[in-house]
Amino acid sequence: MTSASDGAARRRPRRVCLLSVHTSPLEQPGTGDAGGMNVYIVETARRMAARGVDVEIFTRATSSENPPVVELTPGVLVRHVVAGPFEGLGKHELPSQLCAFTAGVLRTEARHEPGYYDIVHSHYWLSGQAGWLARDRWGVPLVHSAHTLARVKNAALADGDPPEPKVRVIGEDQVVAEADRLIANTDEEARQLVELYGADPRRTATVAPGVDLVRFTPGDRGASRRALGLAPDAVVLAFVGRIQPLKAPDVLLRAAAEMLRRDPGLRSRLVVLVAGGPSGSGLAEPTALQELGSSLGITDVLWFLPPQTRQNLVDVYRAADVVAVPSHNESFGLVALEAQACGTPVVAASVGGLSVAVAHGRSGLLVPGHRAGQWADALGAVVSSPGRRDELGSGAVQHAHKFSWERTADALLVTYAEAAAEYAERQGLVVRPTIPAG
């Protein structure tokens, strides 16, 4: 029987346009607005290029030193579009520059022959606004990935986190209505798109993100601890990501303080490792986490690292006894997958896509809330029993291997083929081919 991926290969696009207005795939994840979406775009673009698909990524230039075009990898170009001032423009100010950004994208295409791009895939609602116009101008399907949704975020705000503005909610409504295909990370996100945004379930596909299973692998924990300057017998609780209320690193600090209250003898070995930089509303108080550590009396066990390169993250994950992902909302949670691929159990909040990224009781633990006592219980259950930690670590590797960027890219190409066939049928160009189930 012919597989769905074989069917897609026969009709896969020649050239894909990816839109990422507010954050460049060249930026270091873990600070500013760069995070999981950056990783997603880079990794899927590379895999599609490896399958013979040319990929061009349009993003807003944020420095006068940004060259107009950068080759990310053979087959993948990053195009910097000048739209507004290079610096000092926050994400919530970018709607004012969507016209300029979209004009830059359209002018680039106009320098080529008609039909240069076969698919437009927009990432985040700002890109969806530009993608909507490009779709109409070029006569090709618009595929859209929201990555996060305003109505979902506003329903689970962290203390001190401002709600997403109405302009974003309206913008998301418009993009959902216009897109030819919506890509959800999980079935839960697909349900949210349908129930909260009125998305057509027939145009909504679930494609799970992946993990780089070549880079993120189990390894020598002792060697990783030596590389980071950690003691061999340390009890290491790690947080990786942007430091902002949404990601809730404060939950880990409060849980660590509770663990020390329960077992003062743990202080000589405990290390709370935080790797990342201020982002979003966290930029307003860049030292808030350090100040919280001081008020909790745990400054002596806190280790702060700047945002790490992908390769350096491997040592962070391997060195940790457990990685905490206490976010108030996550559309998926790539950090959880990366940590598990390195053989490290994850304790995560039972929110959004984390219930898919983490297999409760097999690769880690899911916590139904953000109270310090709950988190101290869960973290303690992992680190207090080496046997349990090793059991979850083994299950973590097995669970992570259910995901890969190769599978994600293949699923995206199938979705592109389906969207293109349906778009052509609606335009009266061809009879829609059937992609066989495999």
PDB file of N, CA and C in Angstrom, residues 369-435:
ATOM      1  N   GLY A 369      -1.358  21.862  39.170  1.00  0.00           N
ATOM      2  CA  GLY A 369      -1.393  23.122  39.907  1.00  0.00           C
ATOM      3  C   GLY A 369      -0.004  23.708  40.018  1.00  0.00           C
ATOM      4  N   HIS A 370       0.128  24.797  40.767  1.00  0.00           N
ATOM      5  CA  HIS A 370       1.408  25.490  40.881  1.00  0.00           C
ATOM      6  C   HIS A 370       1.781  25.787  42.333  1.00  0.00           C
ATOM      7  N   ARG A 371       1.171  25.085  43.272  1.00  0.00           N
ATOM      8  CA  ARG A 371       1.482  25.325  44.678  1.00  0.00           C
ATOM      9  C   ARG A 371       2.828  24.701  45.040  1.00  0.00           C
ATOM     10  N   ALA A 372       3.558  25.405  45.882  1.00  0.00           N
ATOM     11  CA  ALA A 372       4.906  24.972  46.243  1.00  0.00           C
ATOM     12  C   ALA A 372       4.916  23.573  46.836  1.00  0.00           C
ATOM     13  N   GLY A 373       3.926  23.272  47.679  1.00  0.00           N
ATOM     14  CA  GLY A 373       3.887  21.950  48.301  1.00  0.00           C
ATOM     15  C   GLY A 373       3.714  20.834  47.290  1.00  0.00           C
ATOM     16  N   GLN A 374       2.842  21.046  46.304  1.00  0.00           N
ATOM     17  CA  GLN A 374       2.642  20.038  45.259  1.00  0.00           C
ATOM     18  C   GLN A 374       3.944  19.783  44.498  1.00  0.00           C
ATOM     19  N   TRP A 375       4.621  20.866  44.164  1.00  0.00           N
ATOM     20  CA  TRP A 375       5.845  20.723  43.392  1.00  0.00           C
ATOM     21  C   TRP A 375       6.984  20.130  44.217  1.00  0.00           C
ATOM     22  N   ALA A 376       7.034  20.467  45.483  1.00  0.00           N
ATOM     23  CA  ALA A 376       8.047  19.853  46.343  1.00  0.00           C
ATOM     24  C   ALA A 376       7.812  18.350  46.450  1.00  0.00           C
ATOM     25  N   ASP A 377       6.546  17.954  46.535  1.00  0.00           N
ATOM     26  CA  ASP A 377       6.222  16.520  46.577  1.00  0.00           C
ATOM     27  C   ASP A 377       6.712  15.809  45.325  1.00  0.00           C
ATOM     28  N   ALA A 378       6.381  16.395  44.143  1.00  0.00           N
ATOM     29  CA  ALA A 378       6.713  15.744  42.875  1.00  0.00           C
ATOM     30  C   ALA A 378       8.211  15.705  42.638  1.00  0.00           C
ATOM     31  N   LEU A 379       8.892  16.835  42.869  1.00  0.00           N
ATOM     32  CA  LEU A 379      10.339  16.862  42.676  1.00  0.00           C
ATOM     33  C   LEU A 379      11.039  15.930  43.657  1.00  0.00           C
ATOM     34  N   GLY A 380      10.560  15.954  44.894  1.00  0.00           N
ATOM     35  CA  GLY A 380      11.153  15.081  45.905  1.00  0.00           C
ATOM     36  C   GLY A 380      10.971  13.611  45.587  1.00  0.00           C
ATOM     37  N   ALA A 381       9.822  13.260  45.000  1.00  0.00           N
ATOM     38  CA  ALA A 381       9.562  11.866  44.658  1.00  0.00           C
ATOM     39  C   ALA A 381      10.563  11.350  43.631  1.00  0.00           C
ATOM     40  N   VAL A 382      11.065  12.239  42.779  1.00  0.00           N
ATOM     41  CA  VAL A 382      12.036  11.833  41.764  1.00  0.00           C
ATOM     42  C   VAL A 382      13.449  11.781  42.340  1.00  0.00           C
ATOM     43  N   VAL A 383      13.862  12.855  43.020  1.00  0.00           N
ATOM     44  CA  VAL A 383      15.269  12.941  43.421  1.00  0.00           C
ATOM     45  C   VAL A 383      15.582  12.149  44.685  1.00  0.00           C
ATOM     46  N   SER A 384      14.583  11.816  45.472  1.00  0.00           N
ATOM     47  CA  SER A 384      14.862  11.107  46.724  1.00  0.00           C
ATOM     48  C   SER A 384      15.061   9.614  46.518  1.00  0.00           C
ATOM     49  N   SER A 385      14.700   9.109  45.335  1.00  0.00           N
ATOM     50  CA  SER A 385      14.832   7.682  45.052  1.00  0.00           C
ATOM     51  C   SER A 385      15.605   7.480  43.759  1.00  0.00           C
ATOM     52  N   PRO A 386      16.902   7.137  43.852  1.00  0.00           N
ATOM     53  CA  PRO A 386      17.691   6.927  42.632  1.00  0.00           C
ATOM     54  C   PRO A 386      17.072   5.880  41.705  1.00  0.00           C
ATOM     55  N   GLY A 387      16.480   4.862  42.281  1.00  0.00           N
ATOM     56  CA  GLY A 387      15.857   3.834  41.457  1.00  0.00           C
ATOM     57  C   GLY A 387      14.685   4.386  40.653  1.00  0.00           C
ATOM     58  N   ARG A 388      13.867   5.193  41.312  1.00  0.00           N
ATOM     59  CA  ARG A 388      12.730   5.793  40.626  1.00  0.00           C
ATOM     60  C   ARG A 388      13.201   6.773  39.569  1.00  0.00           C
ATOM     61  N   ARG A 389      14.241   7.535  39.898  1.00  0.00           N
ATOM     62  CA  ARG A 389      14.789   8.492  38.946  1.00  0.00           C
ATOM     63  C   ARG A 389      15.289   7.769  37.701  1.00  0.00           C
ATOM     64  N   ASP A 390      16.007   6.663  37.876  1.00  0.00           N
ATOM     65  CA  ASP A 390      16.536   5.910  36.745  1.00  0.00           C
ATOM     66  C   ASP A 390      15.405   5.280  35.928  1.00  0.00           C
ATOM     67  N   GLU A 391      14.368   4.807  36.615  1.00  0.00           N
ATOM     68  CA  GLU A 391      13.225   4.210  35.920  1.00  0.00           C
ATOM     69  C   GLU A 391      12.538   5.249  35.030  1.00  0.00           C
ATOM     70  N   LEU A 392      12.323   6.436  35.591  1.00  0.00           N
ATOM     71  CA  LEU A 392      11.700   7.500  34.803  1.00  0.00           C
ATOM     72  C   LEU A 392      12.636   7.971  33.692  1.00  0.00           C
ATOM     73  N   GLY A 393      13.936   7.981  33.953  1.00  0.00           N
ATOM     74  CA  GLY A 393      14.890   8.381  32.929  1.00  0.00           C
ATOM     75  C   GLY A 393      14.867   7.455  31.730  1.00  0.00           C
ATOM     76  N   SER A 394      14.764   6.163  31.990  1.00  0.00           N
ATOM     77  CA  SER A 394      14.666   5.190  30.899  1.00  0.00           C
ATOM     78  C   SER A 394      13.367   5.388  30.120  1.00  0.00           C
ATOM     79  N   GLY A 395      12.277   5.606  30.857  1.00  0.00           N
ATOM     80  CA  GLY A 395      10.996   5.855  30.195  1.00  0.00           C
ATOM     81  C   GLY A 395      10.998   7.163  29.423  1.00  0.00           C
ATOM     82  N   ALA A 396      11.788   8.132  29.899  1.00  0.00           N
ATOM     83  CA  ALA A 396      11.866   9.429  29.218  1.00  0.00           C
ATOM     84  C   ALA A 396      12.461   9.270  27.827  1.00  0.00           C
ATOM     85  N   VAL A 397      13.531   8.475  27.723  1.00  0.00           N
ATOM     86  CA  VAL A 397      14.156   8.248  26.414  1.00  0.00           C
ATOM     87  C   VAL A 397      13.173   7.552  25.472  1.00  0.00           C
ATOM     88  N   GLN A 398      12.484   6.543  25.976  1.00  0.00           N
ATOM     89  CA  GLN A 398      11.516   5.820  25.149  1.00  0.00           C
ATOM     90  C   GLN A 398      10.404   6.749  24.668  1.00  0.00           C
ATOM     91  N   HIS A 399       9.922   7.606  25.562  1.00  0.00           N
ATOM     92  CA  HIS A 399       8.835   8.507  25.182  1.00  0.00           C
ATOM     93  C   HIS A 399       9.307   9.532  24.153  1.00  0.00           C
ATOM     94  N   ALA A 400      10.498  10.090  24.351  1.00  0.00           N
ATOM     95  CA  ALA A 400      11.009  11.100  23.419  1.00  0.00           C
ATOM     96  C   ALA A 400      11.175  10.534  22.022  1.00  0.00           C
ATOM     97  N   HIS A 401      11.483   9.261  21.930  1.00  0.00           N
ATOM     98  CA  HIS A 401      11.699   8.645  20.621  1.00  0.00           C
ATOM     99  C   HIS A 401      10.405   8.457  19.826  1.00  0.00           C
ATOM    100  N   LYS A 402       9.285   8.795  20.419  1.00  0.00           N
ATOM    101  CA  LYS A 402       8.038   8.803  19.653  1.00  0.00           C
ATOM    102  C   LYS A 402       7.918  10.074  18.815  1.00  0.00           C
ATOM    103  N   PHE A 403       8.821  11.018  19.056  1.00  0.00           N
ATOM    104  CA  PHE A 403       8.775  12.314  18.379  1.00  0.00           C
ATOM    105  C   PHE A 403      10.108  12.543  17.665  1.00  0.00           C
ATOM    106  N   SER A 404      10.057  13.147  16.510  1.00  0.00           N
ATOM    107  CA  SER A 404      11.274  13.556  15.812  1.00  0.00           C
ATOM    108  C   SER A 404      10.902  14.649  14.829  1.00  0.00           C
ATOM    109  N   TRP A 405      11.882  15.487  14.495  1.00  0.00           N
ATOM    110  CA  TRP A 405      11.620  16.546  13.517  1.00  0.00           C
ATOM    111  C   TRP A 405      11.413  15.966  12.126  1.00  0.00           C
ATOM    112  N   GLU A 406      11.978  14.784  11.865  1.00  0.00           N
ATOM    113  CA  GLU A 406      11.734  14.134  10.578  1.00  0.00           C
ATOM    114  C   GLU A 406      10.256  13.806  10.416  1.00  0.00           C
ATOM    115  N   ARG A 407       9.648  13.271  11.456  1.00  0.00           N
ATOM    116  CA  ARG A 407       8.218  12.955  11.399  1.00  0.00           C
ATOM    117  C   ARG A 407       7.389  14.223  11.265  1.00  0.00           C
ATOM    118  N   THR A 408       7.800  15.270  11.980  1.00  0.00           N
ATOM    119  CA  THR A 408       7.070  16.536  11.888  1.00  0.00           C
ATOM    120  C   THR A 408       7.132  17.094  10.472  1.00  0.00           C
ATOM    121  N   ALA A 409       8.325  17.112   9.886  1.00  0.00           N
ATOM    122  CA  ALA A 409       8.477  17.649   8.530  1.00  0.00           C
ATOM    123  C   ALA A 409       7.672  16.829   7.526  1.00  0.00           C
ATOM    124  N   ASP A 410       7.697  15.517   7.654  1.00  0.00           N
ATOM    125  CA  ASP A 410       6.919  14.672   6.734  1.00  0.00           C
ATOM    126  C   ASP A 410       5.426  14.962   6.852  1.00  0.00           C
ATOM    127  N   ALA A 411       4.959  15.120   8.083  1.00  0.00           N
ATOM    128  CA  ALA A 411       3.538  15.412   8.294  1.00  0.00           C
ATOM    129  C   ALA A 411       3.170  16.783   7.735  1.00  0.00           C
ATOM    130  N   LEU A 412       4.066  17.752   7.864  1.00  0.00           N
ATOM    131  CA  LEU A 412       3.815  19.072   7.296  1.00  0.00           C
ATOM    132  C   LEU A 412       3.722  18.998   5.777  1.00  0.00           C
ATOM    133  N   LEU A 413       4.599  18.223   5.150  1.00  0.00           N
ATOM    134  CA  LEU A 413       4.571  18.107   3.694  1.00  0.00           C
ATOM    135  C   LEU A 413       3.285  17.441   3.219  1.00  0.00           C
ATOM    136  N   VAL A 414       2.791  16.468   3.965  1.00  0.00           N
ATOM    137  CA  VAL A 414       1.501  15.869   3.639  1.00  0.00           C
ATOM    138  C   VAL A 414       0.398  16.913   3.754  1.00  0.00           C
ATOM    139  N   THR A 415       0.444  17.711   4.824  1.00  0.00           N
ATOM    140  CA  THR A 415      -0.564  18.747   5.020  1.00  0.00           C
ATOM    141  C   THR A 415      -0.497  19.792   3.908  1.00  0.00           C
ATOM    142  N   TYR A 416       0.717  20.188   3.517  1.00  0.00           N
ATOM    143  CA  TYR A 416       0.864  21.127   2.411  1.00  0.00           C
ATOM    144  C   TYR A 416       0.228  20.570   1.139  1.00  0.00           C
ATOM    145  N   ALA A 417       0.481  19.288   0.864  1.00  0.00           N
ATOM    146  CA  ALA A 417      -0.061  18.670  -0.354  1.00  0.00           C
ATOM    147  C   ALA A 417      -1.589  18.659  -0.326  1.00  0.00           C
ATOM    148  N   GLU A 418      -2.147  18.330   0.832  1.00  0.00           N
ATOM    149  CA  GLU A 418      -3.604  18.320   0.954  1.00  0.00           C
ATOM    150  C   GLU A 418      -4.174  19.724   0.765  1.00  0.00           C
ATOM    151  N   ALA A 419      -3.537  20.707   1.389  1.00  0.00           N
ATOM    152  CA  ALA A 419      -4.015  22.089   1.275  1.00  0.00           C
ATOM    153  C   ALA A 419      -3.927  22.575  -0.162  1.00  0.00           C
ATOM    154  N   ALA A 420      -2.831  22.236  -0.861  1.00  0.00           N
ATOM    155  CA  ALA A 420      -2.662  22.667  -2.248  1.00  0.00           C
ATOM    156  C   ALA A 420      -3.698  22.025  -3.152  1.00  0.00           C
ATOM    157  N   ALA A 421      -3.972  20.737  -2.933  1.00  0.00           N
ATOM    158  CA  ALA A 421      -4.954  20.053  -3.763  1.00  0.00           C
ATOM    159  C   ALA A 421      -6.347  20.644  -3.566  1.00  0.00           C
ATOM    160  N   GLU A 422      -6.709  20.901  -2.321  1.00  0.00           N
ATOM    161  CA  GLU A 422      -8.037  21.462  -2.052  1.00  0.00           C
ATOM    162  C   GLU A 422      -8.139  22.896  -2.563  1.00  0.00           C
ATOM    163  N   TYR A 423      -7.048  23.649  -2.438  1.00  0.00           N
ATOM    164  CA  TYR A 423      -7.057  25.031  -2.929  1.00  0.00           C
ATOM    165  C   TYR A 423      -7.242  25.048  -4.445  1.00  0.00           C
ATOM    166  N   ALA A 424      -6.511  24.174  -5.134  1.00  0.00           N
ATOM    167  CA  ALA A 424      -6.620  24.111  -6.589  1.00  0.00           C
ATOM    168  C   ALA A 424      -8.029  23.705  -7.014  1.00  0.00           C
ATOM    169  N   GLU A 425      -8.627  22.765  -6.280  1.00  0.00           N
ATOM    170  CA  GLU A 425      -9.989  22.343  -6.605  1.00  0.00           C
ATOM    171  C   GLU A 425     -10.970  23.498  -6.449  1.00  0.00           C
ATOM    172  N   ARG A 426     -10.807  24.278  -5.371  1.00  0.00           N
ATOM    173  CA  ARG A 426     -11.707  25.412  -5.165  1.00  0.00           C
ATOM    174  C   ARG A 426     -11.547  26.467  -6.257  1.00  0.00           C
ATOM    175  N   GLN A 427     -10.320  26.566  -6.784  1.00  0.00           N
ATOM    176  CA  GLN A 427     -10.082  27.527  -7.847  1.00  0.00           C
ATOM    177  C   GLN A 427     -10.455  26.983  -9.220  1.00  0.00           C
ATOM    178  N   GLY A 428     -10.901  25.720  -9.249  1.00  0.00           N
ATOM    179  CA  GLY A 428     -11.297  25.106 -10.504  1.00  0.00           C
ATOM    180  C   GLY A 428     -10.132  24.730 -11.389  1.00  0.00           C
ATOM    181  N   LEU A 429      -8.947  24.496 -10.773  1.00  0.00           N
ATOM    182  CA  LEU A 429      -7.759  24.220 -11.565  1.00  0.00           C
ATOM    183  C   LEU A 429      -7.563  22.739 -11.829  1.00  0.00           C
ATOM    184  N   VAL A 430      -7.821  21.907 -10.828  1.00  0.00           N
ATOM    185  CA  VAL A 430      -7.624  20.466 -10.984  1.00  0.00           C
ATOM    186  C   VAL A 430      -8.680  19.754 -10.159  1.00  0.00           C
ATOM    187  N   VAL A 431      -8.814  18.469 -10.419  1.00  0.00           N
ATOM    188  CA  VAL A 431      -9.639  17.621  -9.577  1.00  0.00           C
ATOM    189  C   VAL A 431      -8.787  17.171  -8.412  1.00  0.00           C
ATOM    190  N   ARG A 432      -9.305  17.270  -7.220  1.00  0.00           N
ATOM    191  CA  ARG A 432      -8.522  16.967  -6.015  1.00  0.00           C
ATOM    192  C   ARG A 432      -8.068  15.520  -6.008  1.00  0.00           C
ATOM    193  N   PRO A 433      -6.734  15.287  -5.966  1.00  0.00           N
ATOM    194  CA  PRO A 433      -6.229  13.911  -5.842  1.00  0.00           C
ATOM    195  C   PRO A 433      -6.425  13.395  -4.425  1.00  0.00           C
ATOM    196  N   THR A 434      -6.433  12.116  -4.306  1.00  0.00           N
ATOM    197  CA  THR A 434      -6.581  11.496  -2.992  1.00  0.00           C
ATOM    198  C   THR A 434      -5.217  11.053  -2.507  1.00  0.00           C
ATOM    199  N   ILE A 435      -4.903  11.408  -1.267  1.00  0.00           N
ATOM    200  CA  ILE A 435      -3.671  10.922  -0.649  1.00  0.00           C
ATOM    201  C   ILE A 435      -4.011   9.626   0.079  1.00  0.00           C
TER     202      ILE A 435
END
